[in-house]
Short mmCIF file of C-alpha atoms in Angstrom, two decimals:
data_model
loop_
_atom_site.label_atom_id
_atom_site.label_comp_id
_atom_site.label_asym_id
_atom_site.label_seq_id
_atom_site.Cartn_x
_atom_site.Cartn_y
_atom_site.Cartn_z
CA MET A 695 84.85 99.90 130.10
CA ALA A 696 86.34 99.07 126.93
CA LEU A 697 89.71 98.34 128.34
CA ALA A 698 88.14 96.03 130.98
CA ASP A 699 86.39 94.21 128.45
CA THR A 700 89.61 93.67 126.65
CA GLU A 701 91.37 92.66 129.86
CA ARG A 702 88.68 89.91 130.34
CA GLY A 703 88.94 88.90 126.69
CA ALA A 704 92.84 88.60 127.36
CA SER A 705 92.53 86.77 130.55
CA SER A 706 90.14 84.11 128.92
CA CYS A 707 92.56 83.26 126.46
CA GLY A 708 93.95 80.39 128.14
CA ASP A 709 90.51 78.49 127.57
CA PRO A 710 90.24 77.92 123.75
CA CYS A 711 86.23 77.62 124.32
CA ALA A 712 86.15 81.02 126.26
CA PRO A 713 83.34 83.33 124.70
CA PHE A 714 84.39 86.71 123.17
CA SER A 715 83.51 89.82 125.29
CA GLU A 716 80.62 91.79 124.30
CA ILE A 717 82.62 94.97 123.36
CA ILE A 718 85.45 94.02 121.08
CA GLU A 719 88.69 96.26 120.16
CA LEU A 720 90.27 95.97 116.81
CA ASN A 721 93.56 97.24 115.38
CA VAL A 722 92.97 97.35 111.58
CA GLY A 723 95.98 98.63 109.75
CA GLY A 724 97.15 100.92 112.60
CA GLN A 725 93.48 102.26 113.05
CA VAL A 726 91.74 101.36 116.20
CA TYR A 727 88.07 100.59 116.34
CA VAL A 728 85.57 99.59 119.14
CA THR A 729 82.54 97.78 118.37
CA ARG A 730 80.00 95.08 119.74
CA HIS A 731 80.59 91.30 119.13
CA LYS A 732 77.13 90.91 117.52
CA THR A 733 78.13 93.71 115.01
CA LEU A 734 81.09 91.63 113.65
CA ILE A 735 79.17 88.36 113.19
CA ALA A 736 76.08 90.19 111.53
CA VAL A 737 76.60 88.65 108.31
CA PRO A 738 76.74 84.75 108.40
CA ASP A 739 79.71 83.04 106.62
CA SER A 740 81.45 86.35 106.27
CA LEU A 741 85.25 86.40 107.23
CA LEU A 742 84.62 88.15 110.57
CA TRP A 743 81.80 85.94 111.26
CA ASN A 744 84.01 83.00 110.95
CA MET A 745 86.84 84.73 113.03
CA PHE A 746 84.49 85.75 115.81
CA SER A 747 82.09 82.81 115.91
CA LYS A 748 84.00 79.87 114.97
CA LYS A 749 87.31 80.49 116.47
CA SER A 750 88.24 81.24 120.20
CA PRO A 751 90.09 84.56 120.98
CA LYS A 752 93.35 82.57 121.67
CA GLU A 753 93.47 81.67 117.85
CA LEU A 754 93.10 85.35 116.59
CA ALA A 755 96.20 87.53 116.11
CA ARG A 756 96.49 90.42 118.69
CA ASP A 757 98.97 93.65 118.69
CA SER A 758 100.85 94.45 121.66
CA LYS A 759 98.01 96.02 123.54
CA GLY A 760 95.85 92.91 123.17
CA ARG A 761 93.40 94.08 120.58
CA PHE A 762 92.65 91.85 117.84
CA PHE A 763 94.73 92.64 114.83
CA LEU A 764 93.58 92.72 111.04
CA ASP A 765 96.29 93.73 108.37
CA ARG A 766 93.72 95.39 106.17
CA ASP A 767 93.03 99.17 105.16
CA GLY A 768 92.25 100.90 108.43
CA PHE A 769 90.63 103.94 106.58
CA LEU A 770 88.25 101.97 104.70
CA PHE A 771 87.19 99.58 107.38
CA ARG A 772 84.97 102.22 108.89
CA TYR A 773 82.59 101.73 105.87
CA ILE A 774 82.87 97.99 106.53
CA LEU A 775 81.79 98.30 109.89
CA ASP A 776 79.04 100.72 109.20
CA TYR A 777 77.62 98.31 106.84
CA LEU A 778 77.72 95.68 109.48
CA ARG A 779 75.64 97.65 111.84
CA ASP A 780 72.47 97.99 109.70
CA LEU A 781 73.44 96.21 106.48
CA ASN A 782 73.00 99.44 104.65
CA LEU A 783 75.52 101.13 102.58
CA VAL A 784 75.97 105.06 102.90
CA LEU A 785 78.97 106.66 101.31
CA PRO A 786 80.10 110.28 101.01
CA ASP A 787 79.06 112.12 97.81
CA TYR A 788 81.99 111.96 95.20
CA PHE A 789 83.44 108.79 97.06
CA PRO A 790 86.81 108.08 94.99
CA GLU A 791 87.64 104.82 96.72
CA LYS A 792 84.95 102.65 95.29
CA SER A 793 87.20 99.94 93.77
CA ARG A 794 89.24 99.65 96.80
CA LEU A 795 86.29 99.35 99.01
CA GLN A 796 85.07 96.52 96.82
CA ARG A 797 88.25 94.83 97.23
CA GLU A 798 87.81 94.99 100.95
CA ALA A 799 84.40 93.78 100.71
CA ASP A 800 85.55 90.71 98.74
CA PHE A 801 88.43 90.16 101.32
CA PHE A 802 85.62 90.21 104.25
CA GLN A 803 83.49 87.91 102.24
CA LEU A 804 80.74 90.46 102.38
CA ARG A 805 79.23 89.32 98.96
CA ASP A 806 76.09 91.63 98.99
CA LEU A 807 78.21 94.53 99.75
CA ALA A 808 80.68 93.93 97.01
CA LYS A 809 77.92 93.46 94.66
CA ARG A 810 76.76 96.93 95.42
CA LEU A 811 80.01 98.31 94.64
CA SER A 812 80.67 96.63 91.43
CA PRO A 813 80.90 98.82 88.39
CA ARG A 814 77.66 98.79 86.30
CA VAL A 815 77.69 97.79 82.68
CA SER A 816 75.77 100.22 80.45
CA LYS A 817 73.87 99.23 77.17
CA ASP A 818 76.80 99.74 75.03
CA ASN A 819 78.94 97.41 77.28
CA SER A 820 80.99 100.15 78.47
CA ILE A 821 81.85 100.07 82.32
CA SER A 822 80.76 103.10 84.10
CA GLU A 823 81.67 103.76 87.67
CA GLU A 824 78.08 105.28 88.50
CA ILE A 825 74.90 105.71 86.74
CA SER A 826 72.71 108.59 87.90
CA GLN A 827 69.46 107.26 89.41
CA SER A 828 67.66 110.56 88.89
CA ASP A 829 68.70 110.52 85.26
CA THR A 830 67.28 107.00 84.64
CA GLU A 831 64.07 107.63 86.31
CA GLU A 832 63.65 111.02 84.50
CA GLY A 833 64.08 109.27 81.22
CA ALA A 834 61.76 106.44 82.24
CA GLN A 835 58.80 108.89 83.24
CA GLN A 836 59.51 110.75 79.85
CA CYS A 837 59.12 107.45 77.88
CA CYS A 838 55.96 106.35 79.85
CA SER A 839 54.42 109.85 78.91
CA SER A 840 55.08 110.02 75.15
CA GLY A 841 56.79 108.15 72.57
CA GLY A 842 58.93 108.38 69.39
CA ILE A 843 60.20 111.54 68.10
CA GLU A 844 57.90 113.41 70.70
CA THR A 845 60.11 111.91 73.64
CA LEU A 846 63.29 112.87 72.02
CA ARG A 847 62.05 116.38 71.34
CA THR A 848 61.07 116.67 75.24
CA MET A 849 64.47 115.36 76.34
CA SER A 850 66.36 117.83 74.00
CA VAL A 851 64.24 120.74 75.47
CA SER A 852 64.50 119.91 78.97
CA GLY A 853 68.36 119.25 78.42
CA ALA A 854 68.56 123.05 77.09
CA MET A 855 66.72 124.17 79.86
CA ARG A 856 68.83 122.56 82.61
CA SER A 857 72.21 123.50 80.95
CA PRO A 858 72.42 127.09 82.18
CA SER A 859 71.86 125.72 85.90
CA ILE A 860 74.26 123.14 85.59
CA ASP A 861 76.95 125.49 84.18
CA SER A 862 76.32 128.08 86.83
CA ARG A 863 76.60 125.14 89.61
CA LYS A 864 79.78 124.19 88.47
CA SER A 865 81.35 127.52 88.15
CA GLY A 866 83.75 128.82 90.90
CA TYR A 867 87.38 129.19 92.01
CA ILE A 868 90.03 126.71 93.10
CA THR A 869 93.40 127.98 94.66
CA ILE A 870 96.31 125.85 94.06
CA GLY A 871 99.25 126.25 96.99
CA TYR A 872 102.57 125.20 96.22
CA ARG A 873 105.60 125.37 98.84
CA GLY A 874 109.27 124.23 98.03
CA SER A 875 112.82 124.97 99.18
CA TYR A 876 116.21 124.72 97.92
CA THR A 877 119.70 125.24 99.10
CA ILE A 878 122.46 127.94 97.48
CA GLY A 879 125.90 126.96 98.31
CA ARG A 880 128.94 129.42 99.20
CA ASP A 881 130.30 129.12 95.81
CA ILE A 882 128.02 131.44 93.48
CA GLN A 883 129.01 129.19 90.52
CA THR A 884 127.43 126.04 92.14
CA ASP A 885 123.97 125.09 91.07
CA ALA A 886 121.26 125.45 93.38
CA LYS A 887 120.39 122.14 95.36
CA PHE A 888 116.79 121.78 95.23
CA ARG A 889 115.08 119.79 98.04
CA ARG A 890 111.99 117.68 98.16
CA VAL A 891 108.96 119.55 97.26
CA ALA A 892 106.26 119.83 99.96
CA ARG A 893 102.53 118.99 99.12
CA ILE A 894 100.52 120.86 96.52
CA THR A 895 97.31 121.99 98.44
CA VAL A 896 93.97 122.33 96.96
CA CYS A 897 91.44 124.94 98.34
CA GLY A 898 87.93 125.53 97.13
CA LYS A 899 84.39 124.07 96.82
CA THR A 900 84.86 120.13 97.56
CA SER A 901 82.59 119.12 94.48
CA LEU A 902 84.99 121.16 92.09
CA ALA A 903 88.07 119.87 93.59
CA LYS A 904 86.85 116.25 93.33
CA GLU A 905 85.60 116.91 89.43
CA VAL A 906 88.86 118.48 88.62
CA PHE A 907 91.50 116.09 90.26
CA GLY A 908 89.46 112.89 90.99
CA ASP A 909 91.45 109.80 92.32
CA THR A 910 94.63 112.21 92.31
CA LEU A 911 93.14 114.15 95.15
CA ASN A 912 94.09 112.95 98.69
CA GLU A 913 91.31 113.67 100.90
CA SER A 914 91.94 111.27 103.73
CA ARG A 915 92.37 114.28 106.03
CA ASP A 916 88.70 115.57 105.35
CA PRO A 917 86.94 112.38 103.84
CA ASP A 918 83.02 113.37 104.57
CA ARG A 919 83.08 117.15 103.67
CA PRO A 920 79.61 117.78 101.84
CA PRO A 921 80.15 118.48 98.06
CA GLU A 922 78.81 122.05 98.42
CA ARG A 923 81.00 123.08 101.40
CA TYR A 924 84.67 124.55 101.04
CA THR A 925 87.74 122.83 102.19
CA SER A 926 91.47 123.81 102.57
CA ARG A 927 92.55 120.39 103.74
CA TYR A 928 93.06 118.53 100.42
CA TYR A 929 96.36 117.97 98.81
CA LEU A 930 97.40 116.07 95.61
CA LYS A 931 99.16 112.80 95.48
CA TYR A 932 101.76 114.34 93.15
CA ASN A 933 104.37 117.09 93.21
CA PHE A 934 104.46 118.36 89.67
CA LEU A 935 102.75 121.52 89.52
CA GLU A 936 102.27 121.59 85.79
CA GLN A 937 100.36 118.54 86.05
CA ALA A 938 97.82 120.26 88.35
CA PHE A 939 97.69 123.16 85.73
CA ASP A 940 97.05 120.85 82.96
CA LYS A 941 93.93 119.17 84.67
CA LEU A 942 92.60 122.71 85.36
CA THR A 943 92.82 123.66 81.76
CA GLU A 944 91.35 120.52 80.53
CA VAL A 945 88.08 121.22 82.32
CA GLY A 946 88.00 124.75 81.37
CA PHE A 947 89.66 126.81 84.51
CA HIS A 948 91.99 129.73 83.70
CA MET A 949 94.48 131.33 86.16
CA VAL A 950 93.26 134.93 87.17
CA ALA A 951 95.66 135.69 89.92
CA CYS A 952 98.91 134.56 91.87
CA SER A 953 100.83 135.53 94.88
CA SER A 954 104.22 134.32 96.23
CA THR A 955 106.29 135.02 99.39
CA GLY A 956 109.89 133.54 100.35
CA THR A 957 112.17 133.33 103.34
CA CYS A 958 115.76 132.79 103.70
CA ALA A 959 117.60 131.07 106.55
CA TYR A 960 120.96 129.47 107.22
CA THR A 961 121.40 125.91 107.82
CA SER A 962 123.22 126.59 110.98
CA ASN A 963 124.55 129.59 112.92
CA ASP A 964 127.65 129.87 110.88
CA PRO A 965 126.94 132.72 108.36
CA ASN A 966 129.61 131.06 106.01
CA GLU A 967 127.39 127.89 105.73
CA ASP A 968 124.77 127.38 102.81
CA LYS A 969 121.41 129.15 102.86
CA ILE A 970 118.07 127.66 102.57
CA TRP A 971 115.41 129.43 100.49
CA THR A 972 111.72 128.52 101.19
CA SER A 973 108.88 129.88 98.92
CA TYR A 974 105.04 129.60 99.00
CA THR A 975 102.88 130.43 95.91
CA GLU A 976 99.24 130.43 95.47
CA TYR A 977 97.55 130.36 92.17
CA VAL A 978 93.97 131.19 91.71
CA PHE A 979 91.82 129.60 88.82
CA CYS A 980 88.34 130.49 87.86
CA ARG A 981 85.87 128.80 85.74
CA GLU A 982 82.79 131.13 84.69
#
């Protein structure tokens, strides 16, 4: 059905005034999306509104399969499209791409969305990525129920009562997986030739992984996993094992176990050729 609509849209490109089909296929940075025409024009004066209401299909760029092409971030466009469907912003917990999504919102001229994503400025003029609404509401309720020193006393006592639960909630394990390979030449005096190190994988509770590694955590393979669920699909954007250890140490983790395995193979069927050694090691870190 979508292909039929696309063909109808493509066949009508000869007429500059031809309307768009009801179902539209988009290629956004290599990611394919299928949506309704009315969704794309949901926000007046936005970029998509101008493209799909002020222009004709013939004026817009297309890919080799006739889909309308946008040279933007294909992964983040899913949130742009979700916003256009009901004009409501819903992001996964611990979403690390807010600044990039704000840039996309600015590009598509979605002013309200860009405003929601903009960093908030605290009372001391420092920019914070996110202000906890529950903490703000709790502080307001306490200020209304009491005043002055009594308020401070209540807040300090409640904070002390909450600390054990917060600490226990954040305790847990993170496993770091590290795979690498190197070649040993026939001449035993020759230094080993190290190859490109493969990804450093991160396994454990999603909330812990995002707390420790933040923006250096590549979660594009598993973007919507709830924070209290476990994942083994994350990996780091760098290949320095020591850098991962430093980040874990800074937030109170310490190594409790490790294991390693390796294999050896020849680069060809000739046993006189170089040998390739491949190793895989896992390091288990704990925070109590």
